[in-house]
PDB file of C-alpha atoms in Angstrom:
ATOM      1  CA  MET A1292      46.730 -20.526   1.554  1.00  0.00           C
ATOM      2  CA  THR A1293      44.437 -21.139  -1.646  1.00  0.00           C
ATOM      3  CA  ASP A1294      42.745 -17.887  -2.402  1.00  0.00           C
ATOM      4  CA  GLN A1295      38.978 -18.183  -2.364  1.00  0.00           C
ATOM      5  CA  TYR A1296      36.407 -16.794  -4.899  1.00  0.00           C
ATOM      6  CA  THR A1297      32.503 -17.380  -5.530  1.00  0.00           C
ATOM      7  CA  VAL A1298      29.773 -16.408  -7.825  1.00  0.00           C
ATOM      8  CA  TRP A1299      26.582 -15.512  -6.076  1.00  0.00           C
ATOM      9  CA  GLY A1300      23.174 -15.806  -7.609  1.00  0.00           C
ATOM     10  CA  ASN A1301      19.792 -17.259  -7.168  1.00  0.00           C
ATOM     11  CA  PRO A1302      19.319 -19.560  -8.765  1.00  0.00           C
ATOM     12  CA  ILE A1303      22.840 -20.711  -9.250  1.00  0.00           C
ATOM     13  CA  ALA A1304      23.061 -24.327 -10.044  1.00  0.00           C
ATOM     14  CA  GLN A1305      23.047 -23.618 -13.822  1.00  0.00           C
ATOM     15  CA  SER A1306      26.127 -21.288 -13.390  1.00  0.00           C
ATOM     16  CA  LYS A1307      29.060 -22.591 -15.781  1.00  0.00           C
ATOM     17  CA  SER A1308      31.695 -19.965 -13.977  1.00  0.00           C
ATOM     18  CA  PRO A1309      33.035 -22.419 -11.477  1.00  0.00           C
ATOM     19  CA  GLN A1310      34.243 -24.696 -14.409  1.00  0.00           C
ATOM     20  CA  ILE A1311      35.433 -21.756 -16.597  1.00  0.00           C
ATOM     21  CA  HIS A1312      37.378 -20.366 -13.688  1.00  0.00           C
ATOM     22  CA  LYS A1313      38.983 -23.907 -13.033  1.00  0.00           C
ATOM     23  CA  VAL A1314      40.189 -23.980 -16.360  1.00  0.00           C
ATOM     24  CA  PHE A1315      41.620 -20.447 -16.128  1.00  0.00           C
ATOM     25  CA  ALA A1316      43.311 -21.281 -12.917  1.00  0.00           C
ATOM     26  CA  GLN A1317      44.966 -24.464 -14.405  1.00  0.00           C
ATOM     27  CA  GLN A1318      45.998 -22.597 -17.460  1.00  0.00           C
ATOM     28  CA  THR A1319      47.753 -19.707 -15.636  1.00  0.00           C
ATOM     29  CA  LEU A1320      49.112 -21.543 -12.575  1.00  0.00           C
ATOM     30  CA  GLN A1321      46.981 -19.650 -10.016  1.00  0.00           C
ATOM     31  CA  ASP A1322      46.468 -21.252  -6.560  1.00  0.00           C
ATOM     32  CA  MET A1323      42.667 -20.332  -6.053  1.00  0.00           C
ATOM     33  CA  GLU A1324      39.357 -22.236  -5.668  1.00  0.00           C
ATOM     34  CA  TYR A1325      35.950 -20.801  -7.067  1.00  0.00           C
ATOM     35  CA  ALA A1326      32.644 -21.995  -5.901  1.00  0.00           C
ATOM     36  CA  ALA A1327      29.005 -21.293  -6.778  1.00  0.00           C
ATOM     37  CA  MET A1328      27.080 -19.932  -3.888  1.00  0.00           C
ATOM     38  CA  LEU A1329      23.088 -19.578  -3.533  1.00  0.00           C
ATOM     39  CA  GLY A1330      22.533 -16.011  -2.486  1.00  0.00           C
ATOM     40  CA  ASP A1331      19.758 -15.719   0.083  1.00  0.00           C
ATOM     41  CA  LEU A1332      17.110 -12.975  -1.056  1.00  0.00           C
ATOM     42  CA  ASP A1333      16.925 -11.572   2.184  1.00  0.00           C
ATOM     43  CA  ASN A1334      20.651 -11.937   3.669  1.00  0.00           C
ATOM     44  CA  PHE A1335      22.659 -11.380   0.604  1.00  0.00           C
ATOM     45  CA  GLU A1336      24.507  -8.607   1.963  1.00  0.00           C
ATOM     46  CA  GLN A1337      25.394 -10.230   5.330  1.00  0.00           C
ATOM     47  CA  GLN A1338      26.453 -13.323   3.125  1.00  0.00           C
ATOM     48  CA  LEU A1339      28.786 -11.281   1.214  1.00  0.00           C
ATOM     49  CA  HIS A1340      30.083  -9.464   4.254  1.00  0.00           C
ATOM     50  CA  ASN A1341      30.858 -12.796   5.764  1.00  0.00           C
ATOM     51  CA  PHE A1342      32.504 -14.148   2.645  1.00  0.00           C
ATOM     52  CA  PHE A1343      35.185 -11.122   2.717  1.00  0.00           C
ATOM     53  CA  GLN A1344      35.423 -11.242   6.302  1.00  0.00           C
ATOM     54  CA  GLN A1345      36.688 -14.997   6.084  1.00  0.00           C
ATOM     55  CA  GLY A1346      39.254 -14.152   3.601  1.00  0.00           C
ATOM     56  CA  GLY A1347      37.620 -14.043   0.384  1.00  0.00           C
ATOM     57  CA  LYS A1348      39.397 -12.247  -2.420  1.00  0.00           C
ATOM     58  CA  GLY A1349      36.799 -11.817  -4.992  1.00  0.00           C
ATOM     59  CA  CYS A1350      33.444 -12.809  -6.525  1.00  0.00           C
ATOM     60  CA  ASN A1351      31.145 -12.705  -9.505  1.00  0.00           C
ATOM     61  CA  ILE A1352      27.518 -11.562  -9.007  1.00  0.00           C
ATOM     62  CA  THR A1353      24.709 -12.793 -11.229  1.00  0.00           C
ATOM     63  CA  ALA A1354      21.014 -12.004 -11.096  1.00  0.00           C
ATOM     64  CA  PRO A1355      19.364 -10.907  -9.114  1.00  0.00           C
ATOM     65  CA  PHE A1356      21.970  -9.244  -6.917  1.00  0.00           C
ATOM     66  CA  LYS A1357      24.217  -7.057  -9.346  1.00  0.00           C
ATOM     67  CA  GLU A1358      22.518  -3.790  -8.060  1.00  0.00           C
ATOM     68  CA  ARG A1359      22.623  -4.713  -4.376  1.00  0.00           C
ATOM     69  CA  ALA A1360      26.537  -5.921  -4.664  1.00  0.00           C
ATOM     70  CA  TYR A1361      26.942  -2.500  -6.348  1.00  0.00           C
ATOM     71  CA  ALA A1362      25.370  -0.641  -3.537  1.00  0.00           C
ATOM     72  CA  ILE A1363      27.762  -2.169  -0.912  1.00  0.00           C
ATOM     73  CA  ALA A1364      31.044  -1.375  -2.632  1.00  0.00           C
ATOM     74  CA  ASP A1365      33.638   1.310  -1.670  1.00  0.00           C
ATOM     75  CA  GLU A1366      35.262   1.932  -5.086  1.00  0.00           C
ATOM     76  CA  TYR A1367      33.936   1.624  -8.750  1.00  0.00           C
ATOM     77  CA  SER A1368      35.211   1.403 -12.197  1.00  0.00           C
ATOM     78  CA  GLU A1369      33.439   3.644 -14.719  1.00  0.00           C
ATOM     79  CA  ARG A1370      31.801   0.978 -16.413  1.00  0.00           C
ATOM     80  CA  ALA A1371      30.270  -0.113 -12.992  1.00  0.00           C
ATOM     81  CA  LEU A1372      29.298   3.398 -12.172  1.00  0.00           C
ATOM     82  CA  THR A1373      27.528   4.032 -15.513  1.00  0.00           C
ATOM     83  CA  ALA A1374      25.676   0.624 -15.137  1.00  0.00           C
ATOM     84  CA  GLU A1375      24.788   1.205 -11.698  1.00  0.00           C
ATOM     85  CA  ALA A1376      25.433  -2.681 -11.055  1.00  0.00           C
ATOM     86  CA  CYS A1377      28.537  -4.855 -10.889  1.00  0.00           C
ATOM     87  CA  ASN A1378      29.240  -8.509 -11.758  1.00  0.00           C
ATOM     88  CA  THR A1379      32.618  -8.509 -10.251  1.00  0.00           C
ATOM     89  CA  LEU A1380      33.992  -7.461  -6.702  1.00  0.00           C
ATOM     90  CA  LYS A1381      37.281  -7.554  -5.560  1.00  0.00           C
ATOM     91  CA  ARG A1382      38.817  -7.224  -2.021  1.00  0.00           C
ATOM     92  CA  LEU A1383      41.411  -4.362  -1.750  1.00  0.00           C
ATOM     93  CA  ASP A1384      44.496  -4.821   0.372  1.00  0.00           C
ATOM     94  CA  ASP A1385      42.916  -2.416   2.938  1.00  0.00           C
ATOM     95  CA  GLY A1386      39.820  -4.374   2.986  1.00  0.00           C
ATOM     96  CA  ARG A1387      37.509  -2.017   0.961  1.00  0.00           C
ATOM     97  CA  LEU A1388      35.493  -3.742  -1.922  1.00  0.00           C
ATOM     98  CA  TYR A1389      36.089  -2.571  -5.698  1.00  0.00           C
ATOM     99  CA  ALA A1390      33.231  -3.065  -8.073  1.00  0.00           C
ATOM    100  CA  ASP A1391      33.638  -3.673 -11.820  1.00  0.00           C
ATOM    101  CA  ASN A1392      31.317  -4.589 -14.512  1.00  0.00           C
ATOM    102  CA  THR A1393      32.858  -6.913 -17.084  1.00  0.00           C
ATOM    103  CA  ASP A1394      29.676  -7.923 -18.996  1.00  0.00           C
ATOM    104  CA  GLY A1395      30.351  -5.093 -21.792  1.00  0.00           C
ATOM    105  CA  ALA A1396      34.073  -6.052 -21.997  1.00  0.00           C
ATOM    106  CA  GLY A1397      32.871  -9.582 -22.377  1.00  0.00           C
ATOM    107  CA  LEU A1398      30.512  -8.664 -25.222  1.00  0.00           C
ATOM    108  CA  VAL A1399      32.998  -6.306 -27.069  1.00  0.00           C
ATOM    109  CA  SER A1400      35.720  -9.032 -27.060  1.00  0.00           C
ATOM    110  CA  ASP A1401      33.301 -11.614 -28.407  1.00  0.00           C
ATOM    111  CA  LEU A1402      32.052  -9.369 -31.100  1.00  0.00           C
ATOM    112  CA  GLN A1403      35.791  -8.777 -32.008  1.00  0.00           C
ATOM    113  CA  ARG A1404      36.475 -12.415 -32.330  1.00  0.00           C
ATOM    114  CA  LEU A1405      33.586 -13.002 -34.370  1.00  0.00           C
ATOM    115  CA  GLY A1406      34.698 -10.045 -36.705  1.00  0.00           C
ATOM    116  CA  TRP A1407      31.552  -8.360 -36.258  1.00  0.00           C
ATOM    117  CA  LEU A1408      32.791  -5.013 -34.466  1.00  0.00           C
ATOM    118  CA  LYS A1409      33.914  -2.163 -36.575  1.00  0.00           C
ATOM    119  CA  PRO A1410      33.728   1.411 -36.042  1.00  0.00           C
ATOM    120  CA  ASN A1411      30.602   3.471 -36.862  1.00  0.00           C
ATOM    121  CA  GLN A1412      28.362   0.440 -37.220  1.00  0.00           C
ATOM    122  CA  SER A1413      24.641   0.777 -36.620  1.00  0.00           C
ATOM    123  CA  MET A1414      23.636  -1.623 -33.894  1.00  0.00           C
ATOM    124  CA  LEU A1415      20.066  -2.278 -32.686  1.00  0.00           C
ATOM    125  CA  ILE A1416      19.758  -3.606 -29.074  1.00  0.00           C
ATOM    126  CA  LEU A1417      16.399  -5.053 -28.032  1.00  0.00           C
ATOM    127  CA  GLY A1418      15.788  -4.622 -24.251  1.00  0.00           C
ATOM    128  CA  ALA A1419      16.447  -1.786 -21.889  1.00  0.00           C
ATOM    129  CA  GLY A1420      17.106  -3.671 -18.543  1.00  0.00           C
ATOM    130  CA  GLY A1421      20.191  -4.426 -16.656  1.00  0.00           C
ATOM    131  CA  ALA A1422      21.825  -6.553 -19.415  1.00  0.00           C
ATOM    132  CA  THR A1423      21.684  -3.705 -21.658  1.00  0.00           C
ATOM    133  CA  LYS A1424      22.751  -1.188 -19.196  1.00  0.00           C
ATOM    134  CA  GLY A1425      25.985  -3.130 -18.394  1.00  0.00           C
ATOM    135  CA  VAL A1426      27.068  -3.047 -21.999  1.00  0.00           C
ATOM    136  CA  LEU A1427      26.361   0.209 -23.395  1.00  0.00           C
ATOM    137  CA  LEU A1428      29.620   2.095 -22.116  1.00  0.00           C
ATOM    138  CA  PRO A1429      32.042  -0.127 -23.926  1.00  0.00           C
ATOM    139  CA  LEU A1430      29.974  -0.489 -26.987  1.00  0.00           C
ATOM    140  CA  LEU A1431      29.848   3.202 -27.349  1.00  0.00           C
ATOM    141  CA  GLN A1432      33.444   3.385 -26.687  1.00  0.00           C
ATOM    142  CA  ALA A1433      33.902   1.044 -29.635  1.00  0.00           C
ATOM    143  CA  GLN A1434      32.161   3.908 -31.625  1.00  0.00           C
ATOM    144  CA  GLN A1435      29.015   2.044 -32.264  1.00  0.00           C
ATOM    145  CA  ASN A1436      25.717   3.992 -33.489  1.00  0.00           C
ATOM    146  CA  ILE A1437      23.230   2.139 -31.157  1.00  0.00           C
ATOM    147  CA  THR A1438      19.540   2.239 -31.076  1.00  0.00           C
ATOM    148  CA  ILE A1439      17.848   0.841 -28.137  1.00  0.00           C
ATOM    149  CA  SER A1440      14.319  -0.546 -28.525  1.00  0.00           C
ATOM    150  CA  ASN A1441      12.005  -1.762 -25.751  1.00  0.00           C
ATOM    151  CA  ARG A1442       8.497  -2.481 -25.257  1.00  0.00           C
ATOM    152  CA  THR A1443       8.218   0.442 -22.630  1.00  0.00           C
ATOM    153  CA  LEU A1444       9.511   3.176 -24.619  1.00  0.00           C
ATOM    154  CA  SER A1445      10.408   5.462 -21.415  1.00  0.00           C
ATOM    155  CA  LYS A1446      12.837   2.861 -20.182  1.00  0.00           C
ATOM    156  CA  ALA A1447      14.737   2.758 -23.411  1.00  0.00           C
ATOM    157  CA  GLN A1448      14.622   6.676 -23.666  1.00  0.00           C
ATOM    158  CA  ALA A1449      16.013   6.975 -20.262  1.00  0.00           C
ATOM    159  CA  LEU A1450      19.104   5.043 -21.053  1.00  0.00           C
ATOM    160  CA  ALA A1451      19.540   6.873 -24.212  1.00  0.00           C
ATOM    161  CA  ASP A1452      19.609   9.965 -22.340  1.00  0.00           C
ATOM    162  CA  LYS A1453      22.007   8.977 -19.828  1.00  0.00           C
ATOM    163  CA  PHE A1454      24.346   7.393 -22.234  1.00  0.00           C
ATOM    164  CA  ARG A1455      24.137  10.186 -25.049  1.00  0.00           C
ATOM    165  CA  PRO A1456      27.430  11.971 -23.474  1.00  0.00           C
ATOM    166  CA  TYR A1457      29.568   8.814 -24.385  1.00  0.00           C
ATOM    167  CA  GLY A1458      28.491   8.471 -28.101  1.00  0.00           C
ATOM    168  CA  ALA A1459      25.588   8.092 -30.731  1.00  0.00           C
ATOM    169  CA  ILE A1460      22.543   6.567 -29.124  1.00  0.00           C
ATOM    170  CA  GLN A1461      18.932   6.722 -29.631  1.00  0.00           C
ATOM    171  CA  ALA A1462      15.764   5.097 -28.306  1.00  0.00           C
ATOM    172  CA  VAL A1463      12.619   3.784 -30.308  1.00  0.00           C
ATOM    173  CA  ALA A1464       9.619   1.615 -29.514  1.00  0.00           C
ATOM    174  CA  LEU A1465       9.660  -2.169 -30.681  1.00  0.00           C
ATOM    175  CA  THR A1466       6.834  -1.230 -33.063  1.00  0.00           C
ATOM    176  CA  GLU A1467       8.798   1.763 -34.488  1.00  0.00           C
ATOM    177  CA  ILE A1468      12.041   0.212 -35.311  1.00  0.00           C
ATOM    178  CA  PRO A1469      12.934   1.261 -38.837  1.00  0.00           C
ATOM    179  CA  VAL A1470      13.083  -1.651 -41.412  1.00  0.00           C
ATOM    180  CA  GLN A1471      16.446  -1.064 -42.565  1.00  0.00           C
ATOM    181  CA  ARG A1472      19.838  -2.769 -42.281  1.00  0.00           C
ATOM    182  CA  PHE A1473      21.444  -2.901 -38.984  1.00  0.00           C
ATOM    183  CA  ASP A1474      25.075  -4.229 -39.027  1.00  0.00           C
ATOM    184  CA  VAL A1475      24.559  -6.136 -35.506  1.00  0.00           C
ATOM    185  CA  VAL A1476      21.063  -6.709 -33.775  1.00  0.00           C
ATOM    186  CA  ILE A1477      21.570  -7.912 -30.184  1.00  0.00           C
ATOM    187  CA  ASN A1478      18.843  -9.570 -28.028  1.00  0.00           C
ATOM    188  CA  ALA A1479      19.441  -8.310 -24.510  1.00  0.00           C
ATOM    189  CA  THR A1480      16.115  -9.323 -23.245  1.00  0.00           C
ATOM    190  CA  SER A1481      15.287 -12.197 -20.956  1.00  0.00           C
ATOM    191  CA  LEU A1482      12.193 -13.386 -22.864  1.00  0.00           C
ATOM    192  CA  GLY A1483      14.044 -16.732 -24.085  1.00  0.00           C
ATOM    193  CA  LEU A1484      13.944 -17.791 -20.622  1.00  0.00           C
ATOM    194  CA  GLN A1485      10.190 -18.069 -21.143  1.00  0.00           C
ATOM    195  CA  GLY A1486      10.582 -19.517 -24.721  1.00  0.00           C
ATOM    196  CA  LYS A1487       9.635 -16.038 -26.356  1.00  0.00           C
ATOM    197  CA  THR A1488      11.298 -13.434 -28.457  1.00  0.00           C
ATOM    198  CA  ALA A1489      10.787  -9.639 -28.725  1.00  0.00           C
ATOM    199  CA  GLU A1490       7.694  -8.915 -31.259  1.00  0.00           C
ATOM    200  CA  ILE A1491       9.580  -6.999 -33.796  1.00  0.00           C
ATOM    201  CA  ASN A1492       9.274  -6.986 -37.677  1.00  0.00           C
ATOM    202  CA  SER A1493      10.820 -10.103 -39.008  1.00  0.00           C
ATOM    203  CA  ASP A1494      12.374  -8.118 -42.022  1.00  0.00           C
ATOM    204  CA  ILE A1495      14.713  -6.395 -39.473  1.00  0.00           C
ATOM    205  CA  LEU A1496      16.227  -9.404 -38.702  1.00  0.00           C
ATOM    206  CA  ARG A1497      16.385 -10.507 -42.313  1.00  0.00           C
ATOM    207  CA  LEU A1498      18.327  -7.461 -43.294  1.00  0.00           C
ATOM    208  CA  ALA A1499      20.750  -7.808 -40.213  1.00  0.00           C
ATOM    209  CA  GLY A1500      24.453  -8.121 -41.036  1.00  0.00           C
ATOM    210  CA  ALA A1501      24.749 -10.274 -37.920  1.00  0.00           C
ATOM    211  CA  VAL A1502      22.393 -11.256 -35.095  1.00  0.00           C
ATOM    212  CA  TYR A1503      23.626 -11.981 -31.515  1.00  0.00           C
ATOM    213  CA  ASP A1504      21.732 -13.442 -28.402  1.00  0.00           C
ATOM    214  CA  MET A1505      23.277 -12.537 -25.050  1.00  0.00           C
ATOM    215  CA  GLN A1506      21.594 -15.545 -23.636  1.00  0.00           C
ATOM    216  CA  TYR A1507      23.211 -18.696 -24.334  1.00  0.00           C
ATOM    217  CA  ALA A1508      21.910 -22.409 -24.342  1.00  0.00           C
ATOM    218  CA  LYS A1509      24.743 -24.949 -25.170  1.00  0.00           C
ATOM    219  CA  GLN A1510      22.839 -28.086 -26.216  1.00  0.00           C
ATOM    220  CA  THR A1511      19.954 -26.188 -28.321  1.00  0.00           C
ATOM    221  CA  ASP A1512      19.279 -22.950 -30.084  1.00  0.00           C
ATOM    222  CA  THR A1513      17.807 -20.199 -27.994  1.00  0.00           C
ATOM    223  CA  PRO A1514      14.365 -18.951 -29.274  1.00  0.00           C
ATOM    224  CA  PHE A1515      15.991 -15.870 -30.558  1.00  0.00           C
ATOM    225  CA  VAL A1516      18.798 -17.874 -32.481  1.00  0.00           C
ATOM    226  CA  ALA A1517      16.177 -20.283 -33.930  1.00  0.00           C
ATOM    227  CA  LEU A1518      14.246 -17.345 -34.938  1.00  0.00           C
ATOM    228  CA  ALA A1519      17.187 -15.753 -36.785  1.00  0.00           C
ATOM    229  CA  LYS A1520      17.961 -19.014 -38.435  1.00  0.00           C
ATOM    230  CA  SER A1521      14.363 -19.617 -39.640  1.00  0.00           C
ATOM    231  CA  LEU A1522      14.626 -16.229 -41.301  1.00  0.00           C
ATOM    232  CA  GLY A1523      17.912 -16.966 -43.278  1.00  0.00           C
ATOM    233  CA  VAL A1524      20.289 -15.013 -41.455  1.00  0.00           C
ATOM    234  CA  LYS A1525      23.702 -16.161 -41.861  1.00  0.00           C
ATOM    235  CA  ASN A1526      25.838 -14.577 -38.897  1.00  0.00           C
ATOM    236  CA  ILE A1527      24.431 -15.725 -35.732  1.00  0.00           C
ATOM    237  CA  ALA A1528      25.891 -16.213 -32.398  1.00  0.00           C
ATOM    238  CA  ASP A1529      24.664 -16.819 -28.886  1.00  0.00           C
ATOM    239  CA  GLY A1530      26.136 -15.334 -25.571  1.00  0.00           C
ATOM    240  CA  PHE A1531      28.388 -18.274 -24.638  1.00  0.00           C
ATOM    241  CA  GLY A1532      31.538 -16.230 -26.072  1.00  0.00           C
ATOM    242  CA  MET A1533      30.308 -13.164 -23.865  1.00  0.00           C
ATOM    243  CA  LEU A1534      30.055 -15.489 -20.703  1.00  0.00           C
ATOM    244  CA  VAL A1535      33.696 -16.878 -21.031  1.00  0.00           C
ATOM    245  CA  GLY A1536      34.911 -13.188 -22.133  1.00  0.00           C
ATOM    246  CA  GLN A1537      33.369 -11.641 -18.820  1.00  0.00           C
ATOM    247  CA  ALA A1538      34.895 -14.142 -16.829  1.00  0.00           C
ATOM    248  CA  ALA A1539      38.207 -13.808 -18.236  1.00  0.00           C
ATOM    249  CA  HIS A1540      38.116 -10.192 -17.701  1.00  0.00           C
ATOM    250  CA  SER A1541      36.892 -10.762 -13.996  1.00  0.00           C
ATOM    251  CA  PHE A1542      39.815 -13.203 -13.666  1.00  0.00           C
ATOM    252  CA  THR A1543      42.417 -10.653 -15.066  1.00  0.00           C
ATOM    253  CA  LEU A1544      41.177  -7.908 -12.595  1.00  0.00           C
ATOM    254  CA  TRP A1545      41.629 -10.572  -9.599  1.00  0.00           C
ATOM    255  CA  ARG A1546      44.824 -12.201 -10.660  1.00  0.00           C
ATOM    256  CA  GLY A1547      46.788  -9.711 -12.931  1.00  0.00           C
ATOM    257  CA  VAL A1548      46.897 -12.250 -15.844  1.00  0.00           C
ATOM    258  CA  MET A1549      44.645 -12.717 -18.885  1.00  0.00           C
ATOM    259  CA  PRO A1550      43.685 -16.263 -19.531  1.00  0.00           C
ATOM    260  CA  ASP A1551      43.382 -17.761 -23.033  1.00  0.00           C
ATOM    261  CA  ILE A1552      39.570 -18.067 -23.851  1.00  0.00           C
ATOM    262  CA  GLU A1553      39.887 -19.893 -27.099  1.00  0.00           C
ATOM    263  CA  PRO A1554      40.267 -23.674 -25.460  1.00  0.00           C
ATOM    264  CA  LEU A1555      37.040 -23.024 -23.742  1.00  0.00           C
ATOM    265  CA  LEU A1556      35.188 -21.843 -26.731  1.00  0.00           C
ATOM    266  CA  GLU A1557      36.468 -24.627 -29.075  1.00  0.00           C
ATOM    267  CA  SER A1558      35.665 -27.486 -26.654  1.00  0.00           C
ATOM    268  CA  ASP A1559      32.042 -29.087 -25.980  1.00  0.00           C
ATOM    269  CA  TRP A1560      32.770 -29.229 -22.320  1.00  0.00           C
ATOM    270  CA  VAL A1561      29.478 -27.557 -21.303  1.00  0.00           C
TER     271      VAL A1561
END
C-alpha cells in the first residue's frame, strides 16, 4: 500500500511541497504520495488525529499550525524542543508522534551550499518570531555569533536569553544595530508578504558580506532581495534553497534516505 504524507497549512494552495516531495520520491524510488491539506483553524488537531488514525505516515506543518502540531506530539527532537514548534511529524511504529523542526537544518545546508557558512562569523537576524526561533539552535551549533534585532526589543531579548546556553547570541533594537560589517544578514520577518522590509540603516546591508531572505518569490524578487540589490550587495539569495533543504531533511526522517536537492535548485520548475 502506498504510504501517505501531507503538508498542513492555512492558506496552503501556494505550497510547493507536493511537487518537491514528488521529485524526491521518484528520485529515491519511494512508494509514497504527498498532498497539500487545508487545515481548519478550529479543528486542526482533530484533522491531524484523523489523518494518522487512517494510516498516515507523516506530515509537514506550515503556518499557522507549527506550535499546535508541536503541542500534540509525544516525542521531540532537540531542535523542536528549543523552537517550541515543529514543521515535521512522523508516526512511530507504536503509533506515537515524533516532532522535528527541519527549518534550521534547511537554512544551514543552504548557507553551506552558497559558501556563506564558516565558523565564528558575525550574523545579524532580523525578526524574533517563529521563523527565527526555528533556526537559532542549528546556527549556533554551526558556531555563528548571532545578533537578533526586532522592532520589539523584549521579544528578541527573550530569545537571546533562552538560546545563550548554546552559543554567542545577543539582542538589539532595530534602531540600535551597530553599523558594521556582518558576514551574513538574514531576514526572518514576514514583512515581505506586505511588500515591506524591516526599517534598518541601509549601510548595514551595504556593508554585509551576504544577504539572505528566508522568504522566496520565484518569478520576482522579494522586497528584501530587491532592497539589497538596489544597495549594490553582491551576495544575495532568497529562501527557496532553504525550502528545498528543509523538505529534504523531513524526507530523510520519514524514509531513511537523503534526496539530491540540486536538480530542484537548478530547474525553473516552480
